[in-house]
PDB file of C-alpha atoms and ligand atoms in Angstrom:
ATOM      1  CA  UNK A 137     -24.299 -19.404 -32.569  1.00  0.00           C
ATOM      2  CA  UNK A 138     -22.430 -19.790 -35.842  1.00  0.00           C
ATOM      3  CA  UNK A 139     -18.964 -18.294 -36.370  1.00  0.00           C
ATOM      4  CA  UNK A 140     -18.832 -16.915 -39.903  1.00  0.00           C
ATOM      5  CA  UNK A 141     -15.423 -16.313 -41.482  1.00  0.00           C
ATOM      6  CA  UNK A 142     -16.048 -13.768 -44.183  1.00  0.00           C
ATOM      7  CA  UNK A 143     -14.725 -11.147 -46.545  1.00  0.00           C
ATOM      8  CA  UNK A 144     -17.061  -8.986 -48.658  1.00  0.00           C
ATOM      9  CA  UNK A 145     -16.727 -10.799 -51.990  1.00  0.00           C
ATOM     10  CA  UNK A 146     -19.203 -12.795 -54.112  1.00  0.00           C
ATOM     11  CA  UNK A 147     -18.061 -16.059 -52.498  1.00  0.00           C
ATOM     12  CA  UNK A 148     -18.636 -14.585 -49.054  1.00  0.00           C
ATOM     13  CA  UNK A 149     -22.080 -13.239 -50.003  1.00  0.00           C
ATOM     14  CA  UNK A 150     -23.358 -16.736 -50.892  1.00  0.00           C
ATOM     15  CA  UNK A 151     -23.194 -17.837 -47.258  1.00  0.00           C
ATOM     16  CA  UNK A 152     -24.161 -14.431 -45.850  1.00  0.00           C
ATOM     17  CA  UNK A 153     -27.369 -14.668 -47.924  1.00  0.00           C
ATOM     18  CA  UNK A 154     -28.287 -18.062 -46.436  1.00  0.00           C
ATOM     19  CA  UNK A 155     -27.505 -16.968 -42.867  1.00  0.00           C
ATOM     20  CA  UNK A 156     -29.687 -13.900 -43.373  1.00  0.00           C
ATOM     21  CA  UNK A 157     -32.491 -15.782 -45.151  1.00  0.00           C
ATOM     22  CA  UNK A 158     -32.693 -18.307 -42.295  1.00  0.00           C
ATOM     23  CA  UNK A 159     -32.241 -15.601 -39.631  1.00  0.00           C
ATOM     24  CA  UNK A 160     -29.597 -17.752 -37.985  1.00  0.00           C
ATOM     25  CA  UNK A 161     -27.622 -16.277 -35.102  1.00  0.00           C
ATOM     26  CA  UNK A 162     -24.094 -15.675 -36.386  1.00  0.00           C
ATOM     27  CA  UNK A 163     -21.042 -13.650 -35.510  1.00  0.00           C
ATOM     28  CA  UNK A 164     -18.783 -12.506 -38.299  1.00  0.00           C
ATOM     29  CA  UNK A 165     -15.006 -12.620 -38.271  1.00  0.00           C
ATOM     30  CA  UNK A 166     -13.742 -10.372 -41.035  1.00  0.00           C
ATOM     31  CA  UNK A 167     -10.710 -11.863 -42.788  1.00  0.00           C
ATOM     32  CA  UNK A 168      -8.222  -9.347 -44.179  1.00  0.00           C
ATOM     33  CA  UNK A 169      -7.185 -11.453 -47.157  1.00  0.00           C
ATOM     34  CA  UNK A 170      -4.640  -8.943 -48.427  1.00  0.00           C
ATOM     35  CA  UNK A 171      -2.883  -9.176 -45.060  1.00  0.00           C
ATOM     36  CA  UNK A 172      -2.856 -12.966 -44.909  1.00  0.00           C
ATOM     37  CA  UNK A 173      -5.447 -13.742 -42.227  1.00  0.00           C
ATOM     38  CA  UNK A 174      -6.365 -16.834 -44.265  1.00  0.00           C
ATOM     39  CA  UNK A 175      -2.945 -18.384 -43.518  1.00  0.00           C
ATOM     40  CA  UNK A 176      -3.282 -18.266 -39.737  1.00  0.00           C
ATOM     41  CA  UNK A 177      -3.076 -21.790 -38.296  1.00  0.00           C
ATOM     42  CA  UNK A 178      -6.371 -21.350 -36.431  1.00  0.00           C
ATOM     43  CA  UNK A 179      -8.145 -20.551 -39.703  1.00  0.00           C
ATOM     44  CA  UNK A 180      -6.384 -23.327 -41.657  1.00  0.00           C
ATOM     45  CA  UNK A 181      -7.664 -25.808 -39.081  1.00  0.00           C
ATOM     46  CA  UNK A 182     -11.175 -24.834 -40.215  1.00  0.00           C
ATOM     47  CA  UNK A 183     -10.511 -24.143 -43.887  1.00  0.00           C
ATOM     48  CA  UNK A 184      -7.501 -26.138 -45.198  1.00  0.00           C
ATOM     49  CA  UNK A 185      -7.682 -24.506 -48.640  1.00  0.00           C
ATOM     50  CA  UNK A 186      -6.934 -21.133 -46.970  1.00  0.00           C
ATOM     51  CA  UNK A 187     -10.012 -19.476 -48.448  1.00  0.00           C
ATOM     52  CA  UNK A 188     -13.157 -18.013 -47.001  1.00  0.00           C
ATOM     53  CA  UNK A 189     -16.100 -18.486 -46.526  1.00  0.00           C
ATOM     54  CA  UNK A 190     -16.048 -20.975 -43.676  1.00  0.00           C
ATOM     55  CA  UNK A 191     -18.256 -21.513 -40.645  1.00  0.00           C
ATOM     56  CA  UNK A 192     -18.116 -23.149 -37.248  1.00  0.00           C
ATOM     57  CA  UNK A 193     -21.493 -24.245 -35.922  1.00  0.00           C
ATOM     58  CA  UNK A 194     -21.683 -24.297 -32.120  1.00  0.00           C
ATOM     59  CA  UNK A 195     -25.400 -25.101 -32.062  1.00  0.00           C
ATOM     60  CA  UNK A 196     -24.856 -28.833 -32.233  1.00  0.00           C
ATOM     61  CA  UNK A 197     -24.640 -31.717 -29.843  1.00  0.00           C
ATOM     62  CA  UNK A 198     -21.019 -32.490 -28.972  1.00  0.00           C
ATOM     63  CA  UNK A 199     -18.050 -30.807 -30.607  1.00  0.00           C
ATOM     64  CA  UNK A 200     -18.605 -27.725 -32.806  1.00  0.00           C
ATOM     65  CA  UNK A 201     -18.823 -28.516 -36.540  1.00  0.00           C
ATOM     66  CA  UNK A 202     -16.639 -26.634 -39.033  1.00  0.00           C
ATOM     67  CA  UNK A 203     -17.458 -26.410 -42.740  1.00  0.00           C
ATOM     68  CA  UNK A 204     -15.444 -24.925 -45.632  1.00  0.00           C
ATOM     69  CA  UNK A 205     -16.347 -24.389 -49.344  1.00  0.00           C
ATOM     70  CA  UNK A 206     -19.430 -22.268 -49.970  1.00  0.00           C
ATOM     71  CA  UNK A 207     -21.427 -25.069 -51.625  1.00  0.00           C
ATOM     72  CA  UNK A 208     -20.796 -27.438 -48.720  1.00  0.00           C
ATOM     73  CA  UNK A 209     -21.749 -24.706 -46.242  1.00  0.00           C
ATOM     74  CA  UNK A 210     -25.014 -23.947 -48.054  1.00  0.00           C
ATOM     75  CA  UNK A 211     -25.877 -27.632 -48.191  1.00  0.00           C
ATOM     76  CA  UNK A 212     -25.026 -28.087 -44.497  1.00  0.00           C
ATOM     77  CA  UNK A 213     -27.206 -25.132 -43.508  1.00  0.00           C
ATOM     78  CA  UNK A 214     -30.074 -26.281 -45.745  1.00  0.00           C
ATOM     79  CA  UNK A 215     -29.999 -29.681 -44.057  1.00  0.00           C
ATOM     80  CA  UNK A 216     -29.710 -28.107 -40.616  1.00  0.00           C
ATOM     81  CA  UNK A 217     -32.682 -25.799 -41.105  1.00  0.00           C
ATOM     82  CA  UNK A 218     -34.739 -27.875 -43.542  1.00  0.00           C
ATOM     83  CA  UNK A 219     -35.018 -24.745 -45.698  1.00  0.00           C
ATOM     84  CA  UNK A 220     -34.166 -23.619 -49.232  1.00  0.00           C
ATOM     85  CA  UNK A 221     -33.585 -27.126 -50.596  1.00  0.00           C
ATOM     86  CA  UNK A 222     -35.979 -29.800 -51.842  1.00  0.00           C
ATOM     87  CA  UNK A 223     -35.821 -32.748 -49.473  1.00  0.00           C
ATOM     88  CA  UNK A 224     -36.684 -35.616 -51.836  1.00  0.00           C
ATOM     89  CA  UNK A 225     -33.872 -37.668 -53.398  1.00  0.00           C
ATOM     90  CA  UNK A 226     -34.167 -36.257 -56.922  1.00  0.00           C
ATOM     91  CA  UNK A 227     -34.453 -32.701 -55.618  1.00  0.00           C
ATOM     92  CA  UNK A 228     -31.303 -33.128 -53.509  1.00  0.00           C
ATOM     93  CA  UNK A 229     -29.505 -34.569 -56.518  1.00  0.00           C
ATOM     94  CA  UNK A 230     -30.503 -31.529 -58.601  1.00  0.00           C
ATOM     95  CA  UNK A 231     -29.387 -29.200 -55.820  1.00  0.00           C
ATOM     96  CA  UNK A 232     -25.979 -30.860 -55.753  1.00  0.00           C
ATOM     97  CA  UNK A 233     -25.679 -30.678 -59.529  1.00  0.00           C
ATOM     98  CA  UNK A 234     -26.150 -26.915 -59.496  1.00  0.00           C
ATOM     99  CA  UNK A 235     -23.922 -26.371 -56.454  1.00  0.00           C
ATOM    100  CA  UNK A 236     -21.127 -28.354 -58.129  1.00  0.00           C
ATOM    101  CA  UNK A 237     -21.753 -26.583 -61.430  1.00  0.00           C
ATOM    102  CA  UNK A 238     -21.229 -23.239 -59.735  1.00  0.00           C
ATOM    103  CA  UNK A 239     -18.202 -24.313 -57.701  1.00  0.00           C
ATOM    104  CA  UNK A 240     -16.454 -25.928 -60.664  1.00  0.00           C
ATOM    105  CA  UNK A 241     -17.500 -23.629 -63.507  1.00  0.00           C
ATOM    106  CA  UNK A 242     -19.151 -20.260 -62.940  1.00  0.00           C
ATOM    107  CA  UNK A 243     -17.186 -19.520 -59.751  1.00  0.00           C
ATOM    108  CA  UNK A 244     -13.631 -20.201 -60.943  1.00  0.00           C
ATOM    109  CA  UNK A 245     -14.182 -18.648 -64.364  1.00  0.00           C
ATOM    110  CA  UNK A 246     -15.754 -15.513 -62.898  1.00  0.00           C
ATOM    111  CA  UNK A 247     -12.959 -15.373 -60.333  1.00  0.00           C
ATOM    112  CA  UNK A 248     -10.314 -15.449 -63.059  1.00  0.00           C
ATOM    113  CA  UNK A 249     -12.206 -12.848 -65.081  1.00  0.00           C
ATOM    114  CA  UNK A 250     -12.316 -10.636 -62.004  1.00  0.00           C
ATOM    115  CA  UNK A 251      -8.590 -11.147 -61.505  1.00  0.00           C
ATOM    116  CA  UNK A 252      -7.703  -9.990 -64.996  1.00  0.00           C
ATOM    117  CA  UNK A 253     -10.248  -7.143 -65.090  1.00  0.00           C
ATOM    118  CA  UNK A 254      -9.647  -5.752 -61.600  1.00  0.00           C
ATOM    119  CA  UNK A 255      -6.289  -6.852 -60.243  1.00  0.00           C
ATOM    120  CA  UNK A 256      -3.973  -7.496 -63.183  1.00  0.00           C
ATOM    121  CA  UNK A 257      -4.898  -4.741 -65.623  1.00  0.00           C
ATOM    122  CA  UNK A 258      -1.682  -5.329 -67.554  1.00  0.00           C
ATOM    123  CA  UNK A 259      -2.690  -8.919 -68.184  1.00  0.00           C
ATOM    124  CA  UNK A 260      -2.683 -10.482 -71.605  1.00  0.00           C
ATOM    125  CA  UNK A 261      -5.495  -9.907 -74.085  1.00  0.00           C
ATOM    126  CA  UNK A 262      -5.748 -13.670 -74.362  1.00  0.00           C
ATOM    127  CA  UNK A 263      -6.495 -14.093 -70.612  1.00  0.00           C
ATOM    128  CA  UNK A 264      -9.259 -11.516 -70.733  1.00  0.00           C
ATOM    129  CA  UNK A 265     -10.754 -13.007 -73.867  1.00  0.00           C
ATOM    130  CA  UNK A 266     -10.704 -16.530 -72.473  1.00  0.00           C
ATOM    131  CA  UNK A 267     -12.335 -15.709 -69.145  1.00  0.00           C
ATOM    132  CA  UNK A 268     -14.865 -13.304 -70.639  1.00  0.00           C
ATOM    133  CA  UNK A 269     -15.846 -16.115 -73.005  1.00  0.00           C
ATOM    134  CA  UNK A 270     -16.065 -18.657 -70.189  1.00  0.00           C
ATOM    135  CA  UNK A 271     -18.030 -16.267 -67.961  1.00  0.00           C
ATOM    136  CA  UNK A 272     -20.512 -15.712 -70.787  1.00  0.00           C
ATOM    137  CA  UNK A 273     -20.650 -19.427 -71.537  1.00  0.00           C
ATOM    138  CA  UNK A 274     -21.758 -20.054 -67.959  1.00  0.00           C
ATOM    139  CA  UNK A 275     -24.355 -17.283 -68.247  1.00  0.00           C
ATOM    140  CA  UNK A 276     -25.679 -19.149 -71.285  1.00  0.00           C
ATOM    141  CA  UNK A 277     -26.003 -22.324 -69.197  1.00  0.00           C
ATOM    142  CA  UNK A 278     -27.988 -20.374 -66.620  1.00  0.00           C
ATOM    143  CA  UNK A 279     -30.060 -18.647 -69.304  1.00  0.00           C
ATOM    144  CA  UNK A 280     -31.199 -21.965 -70.713  1.00  0.00           C
ATOM    145  CA  UNK A 281     -31.865 -23.469 -67.302  1.00  0.00           C
ATOM    146  CA  UNK A 282     -34.061 -20.484 -66.409  1.00  0.00           C
ATOM    147  CA  UNK A 283     -36.166 -20.684 -69.581  1.00  0.00           C
ATOM    148  CA  UNK A 284     -39.765 -20.817 -68.329  1.00  0.00           C
ATOM    149  CA  UNK A 285     -38.666 -20.874 -64.638  1.00  0.00           C
ATOM    150  CA  UNK A 286     -38.227 -18.170 -62.038  1.00  0.00           C
ATOM    151  CA  UNK A 287     -35.483 -20.031 -60.195  1.00  0.00           C
ATOM    152  CA  UNK A 288     -32.854 -22.712 -60.865  1.00  0.00           C
ATOM    153  CA  UNK A 289     -34.860 -25.361 -59.000  1.00  0.00           C
ATOM    154  CA  UNK A 290     -38.654 -25.321 -58.542  1.00  0.00           C
ATOM    155  CA  UNK A 291     -38.485 -22.514 -56.018  1.00  0.00           C
ATOM    156  CA  UNK A 292     -35.867 -20.122 -54.589  1.00  0.00           C
ATOM    157  CA  UNK A 293     -33.093 -22.253 -53.100  1.00  0.00           C
ATOM    158  CA  UNK A 294     -29.423 -22.529 -52.172  1.00  0.00           C
ATOM    159  CA  UNK A 295     -28.710 -23.168 -55.881  1.00  0.00           C
ATOM    160  CA  UNK A 296     -29.788 -19.559 -56.565  1.00  0.00           C
ATOM    161  CA  UNK A 297     -27.812 -18.224 -53.590  1.00  0.00           C
ATOM    162  CA  UNK A 298     -24.733 -19.991 -54.951  1.00  0.00           C
ATOM    163  CA  UNK A 299     -24.962 -18.631 -58.508  1.00  0.00           C
ATOM    164  CA  UNK A 300     -26.430 -15.177 -57.864  1.00  0.00           C
ATOM    165  CA  UNK A 301     -23.400 -13.267 -56.528  1.00  0.00           C
ATOM    166  CA  UNK A 302     -21.171 -13.643 -59.583  1.00  0.00           C
ATOM    167  CA  UNK A 303     -24.078 -12.778 -61.903  1.00  0.00           C
ATOM    168  CA  UNK A 304     -24.924  -9.802 -59.678  1.00  0.00           C
ATOM    169  CA  UNK A 305     -21.575  -8.163 -60.476  1.00  0.00           C
ATOM    170  CA  UNK A 306     -21.614  -8.788 -64.238  1.00  0.00           C
ATOM    171  CA  UNK A 307     -21.126  -5.098 -65.065  1.00  0.00           C
ATOM    172  CA  UNK A 308     -18.033  -4.523 -62.911  1.00  0.00           C
ATOM    173  CA  UNK A 309     -16.632  -7.671 -64.528  1.00  0.00           C
ATOM    174  CA  UNK A 310     -17.010  -5.902 -67.893  1.00  0.00           C
ATOM    175  CA  UNK A 311     -19.713  -8.371 -68.938  1.00  0.00           C
ATOM    176  CA  UNK A 312     -23.293  -7.689 -69.919  1.00  0.00           C
ATOM    177  CA  UNK A 313     -26.582  -9.478 -69.266  1.00  0.00           C
ATOM    178  CA  UNK A 314     -28.213  -7.944 -72.379  1.00  0.00           C
ATOM    179  CA  UNK A 315     -28.036 -11.259 -74.237  1.00  0.00           C
ATOM    180  CA  UNK A 316     -29.413 -13.149 -71.229  1.00  0.00           C
ATOM    181  CA  UNK A 317     -32.925 -11.850 -70.400  1.00  0.00           C
ATOM    182  CA  UNK A 318     -33.835 -14.831 -68.186  1.00  0.00           C
ATOM    183  CA  UNK A 319     -30.691 -14.307 -66.108  1.00  0.00           C
ATOM    184  CA  UNK A 320     -31.320 -10.554 -65.922  1.00  0.00           C
ATOM    185  CA  UNK A 321     -34.885 -11.096 -64.638  1.00  0.00           C
ATOM    186  CA  UNK A 322     -33.730 -13.761 -62.140  1.00  0.00           C
ATOM    187  CA  UNK A 323     -30.949 -11.463 -60.905  1.00  0.00           C
ATOM    188  CA  UNK A 324     -33.498  -8.658 -60.439  1.00  0.00           C
ATOM    189  CA  UNK A 325     -35.850 -10.920 -58.456  1.00  0.00           C
ATOM    190  CA  UNK A 326     -33.140 -12.093 -56.082  1.00  0.00           C
ATOM    191  CA  UNK A 327     -31.497  -8.705 -55.644  1.00  0.00           C
ATOM    192  CA  UNK A 328     -34.702  -7.259 -54.158  1.00  0.00           C
ATOM    193  CA  UNK A 329     -34.853  -9.748 -51.284  1.00  0.00           C
ATOM    194  CA  UNK A 330     -34.115  -8.000 -47.961  1.00  0.00           C
ATOM    195  CA  UNK A 331     -31.836 -10.854 -46.828  1.00  0.00           C
ATOM    196  CA  UNK A 332     -29.792 -10.504 -50.014  1.00  0.00           C
ATOM    197  CA  UNK A 333     -29.464  -6.740 -49.529  1.00  0.00           C
ATOM    198  CA  UNK A 334     -28.285  -7.287 -45.944  1.00  0.00           C
ATOM    199  CA  UNK A 335     -25.731  -9.848 -47.115  1.00  0.00           C
ATOM    200  CA  UNK A 336     -24.314  -7.627 -49.835  1.00  0.00           C
ATOM    201  CA  UNK A 337     -24.017  -4.742 -47.398  1.00  0.00           C
ATOM    202  CA  UNK A 338     -22.139  -6.796 -44.790  1.00  0.00           C
ATOM    203  CA  UNK A 339     -18.771  -5.012 -44.305  1.00  0.00           C
ATOM    204  CA  UNK A 340     -19.248  -3.358 -47.700  1.00  0.00           C
ATOM    205  CA  UNK A 341     -16.795  -0.618 -46.710  1.00  0.00           C
ATOM    206  CA  UNK A 342     -14.042  -3.246 -46.499  1.00  0.00           C
ATOM    207  CA  UNK A 343     -14.276  -4.291 -50.162  1.00  0.00           C
ATOM    208  CA  UNK A 344     -11.083  -4.405 -52.189  1.00  0.00           C
ATOM    209  CA  UNK A 345     -11.824  -2.234 -55.182  1.00  0.00           C
ATOM    210  CA  UNK A 346      -8.510  -2.791 -56.873  1.00  0.00           C
ATOM    211  CA  UNK A 347      -6.320  -1.025 -54.288  1.00  0.00           C
ATOM    212  CA  UNK A 348      -4.676  -4.405 -53.623  1.00  0.00           C
ATOM    213  CA  UNK A 349      -3.543  -5.892 -56.891  1.00  0.00           C
ATOM    214  CA  UNK A 350      -1.086  -8.236 -58.573  1.00  0.00           C
ATOM    215  CA  UNK A 351       1.548  -5.499 -58.673  1.00  0.00           C
ATOM    216  CA  UNK A 352       1.523  -4.523 -55.023  1.00  0.00           C
ATOM    217  CA  UNK A 353       0.355  -7.646 -53.175  1.00  0.00           C
ATOM    218  CA  UNK A 354       2.219 -10.844 -53.838  1.00  0.00           C
ATOM    219  CA  UNK A 355       0.711 -12.476 -50.744  1.00  0.00           C
ATOM    220  CA  UNK A 356      -2.736 -12.617 -52.298  1.00  0.00           C
ATOM    221  CA  UNK A 357      -2.015 -12.629 -56.013  1.00  0.00           C
ATOM    222  CA  UNK A 358       1.109 -14.711 -56.515  1.00  0.00           C
ATOM    223  CA  UNK A 359       0.546 -17.682 -54.254  1.00  0.00           C
ATOM    224  CA  UNK A 360       2.534 -20.879 -54.475  1.00  0.00           C
ATOM    225  CA  UNK A 361       2.669 -24.065 -52.412  1.00  0.00           C
ATOM    226  CA  UNK A 362       5.105 -22.285 -50.072  1.00  0.00           C
ATOM    227  CA  UNK A 363       2.301 -20.087 -48.747  1.00  0.00           C
ATOM    228  CA  UNK A 364       0.754 -23.198 -47.186  1.00  0.00           C
ATOM    229  CA  UNK A 365       3.768 -25.441 -46.629  1.00  0.00           C
ATOM    230  CA  UNK A 366       5.496 -22.813 -44.521  1.00  0.00           C
ATOM    231  CA  UNK A 367       2.694 -22.463 -41.949  1.00  0.00           C
ATOM    232  CA  UNK A 368       3.439 -24.061 -38.575  1.00  0.00           C
ATOM    233  CA  UNK A 369       0.320 -25.821 -37.245  1.00  0.00           C
TER     234      UNK A 369
HETATM  235  N1  GSH B 534     -14.547 -22.508 -54.110  1.00  0.00           N
HETATM  236  C1  GSH B 534     -14.433 -21.618 -52.997  1.00  0.00           C
HETATM  237  C2  GSH B 534     -13.813 -20.309 -53.420  1.00  0.00           C
HETATM  238  C3  GSH B 534     -13.503 -19.404 -52.256  1.00  0.00           C
HETATM  239  C4  GSH B 534     -12.569 -18.269 -52.634  1.00  0.00           C
HETATM  240  O1  GSH B 534     -12.022 -18.208 -53.743  1.00  0.00           O
HETATM  241  N2  GSH B 534     -12.352 -17.339 -51.683  1.00  0.00           N
HETATM  242  C5  GSH B 534     -11.423 -16.257 -51.907  1.00  0.00           C
HETATM  243  C6  GSH B 534     -12.069 -14.910 -51.831  1.00  0.00           C
HETATM  244  S1  GSH B 534     -13.358 -14.715 -52.993  1.00  0.00           S
HETATM  245  C7  GSH B 534     -10.344 -16.269 -50.835  1.00  0.00           C
HETATM  246  O2  GSH B 534     -10.618 -16.571 -49.683  1.00  0.00           O
HETATM  247  N3  GSH B 534      -9.114 -15.902 -51.218  1.00  0.00           N
HETATM  248  C8  GSH B 534      -8.001 -15.862 -50.341  1.00  0.00           C
HETATM  249  C9  GSH B 534      -6.753 -16.314 -51.029  1.00  0.00           C
HETATM  250  O3  GSH B 534      -6.817 -16.662 -52.219  1.00  0.00           O
HETATM  251  O4  GSH B 534      -5.708 -16.308 -50.376  1.00  0.00           O
HETATM  252  C10 GSH B 534     -15.837 -21.387 -52.387  1.00  0.00           C
HETATM  253  O5  GSH B 534     -16.788 -21.311 -53.164  1.00  0.00           O
HETATM  254  O6  GSH B 534     -15.949 -21.312 -51.148  1.00  0.00           O
END
């Protein structure tokens, strides 16, 4: 059994997709991020950056194994199952390149765009312009990578699961895929997979659709070092 620490957001969907694709036995713990579940000492012991997703794998010899950061979780599960990742050295290297690309580029930029579109509507024009530009720039990277290919690597893999969720919600982020036909077709292909539909529907009714925002929730939207330094472990 795998414990899955989750909230219904694009970063959570990445891991939910892999768990569903591999039909792994998992039990979900829903984290109420706006109420600070991510700062509980028991969760910080698993995920020291105080962010979900995270997992604890009990199906191992010896002590259970915890993993945080979506890219690391996907890689761990791909190794565990032998699925959705090429196993040769160059293929693994390419997988890591695209996982790191997402975690360091598309993810943070899309996250900031989402913040200024959805949760800080009185934000500066400059912030919106910068993150819209960066979000689009990353779509352009994906567009070029997908030229002549159906998927980021040779076949559907954890690299696609990693990058799909933030492209899936382009419209609510006030972006458009019109200029990116390869990305639009790729998004359409992935969206139709039953495992992906299951993942996106997981606790869908618990999504924050802007009710919690920078004005009314300083726990989630105005974090400082004190949020972590103050926690007794
Ligand atoms: N790089 C991380 C990002 C995870 C992340 O940003 N999670 C957000 C929700 S989408 C979170 O847990 N936020 C809680 C907080 O900021 O306190 C990953 O890919 O796993």
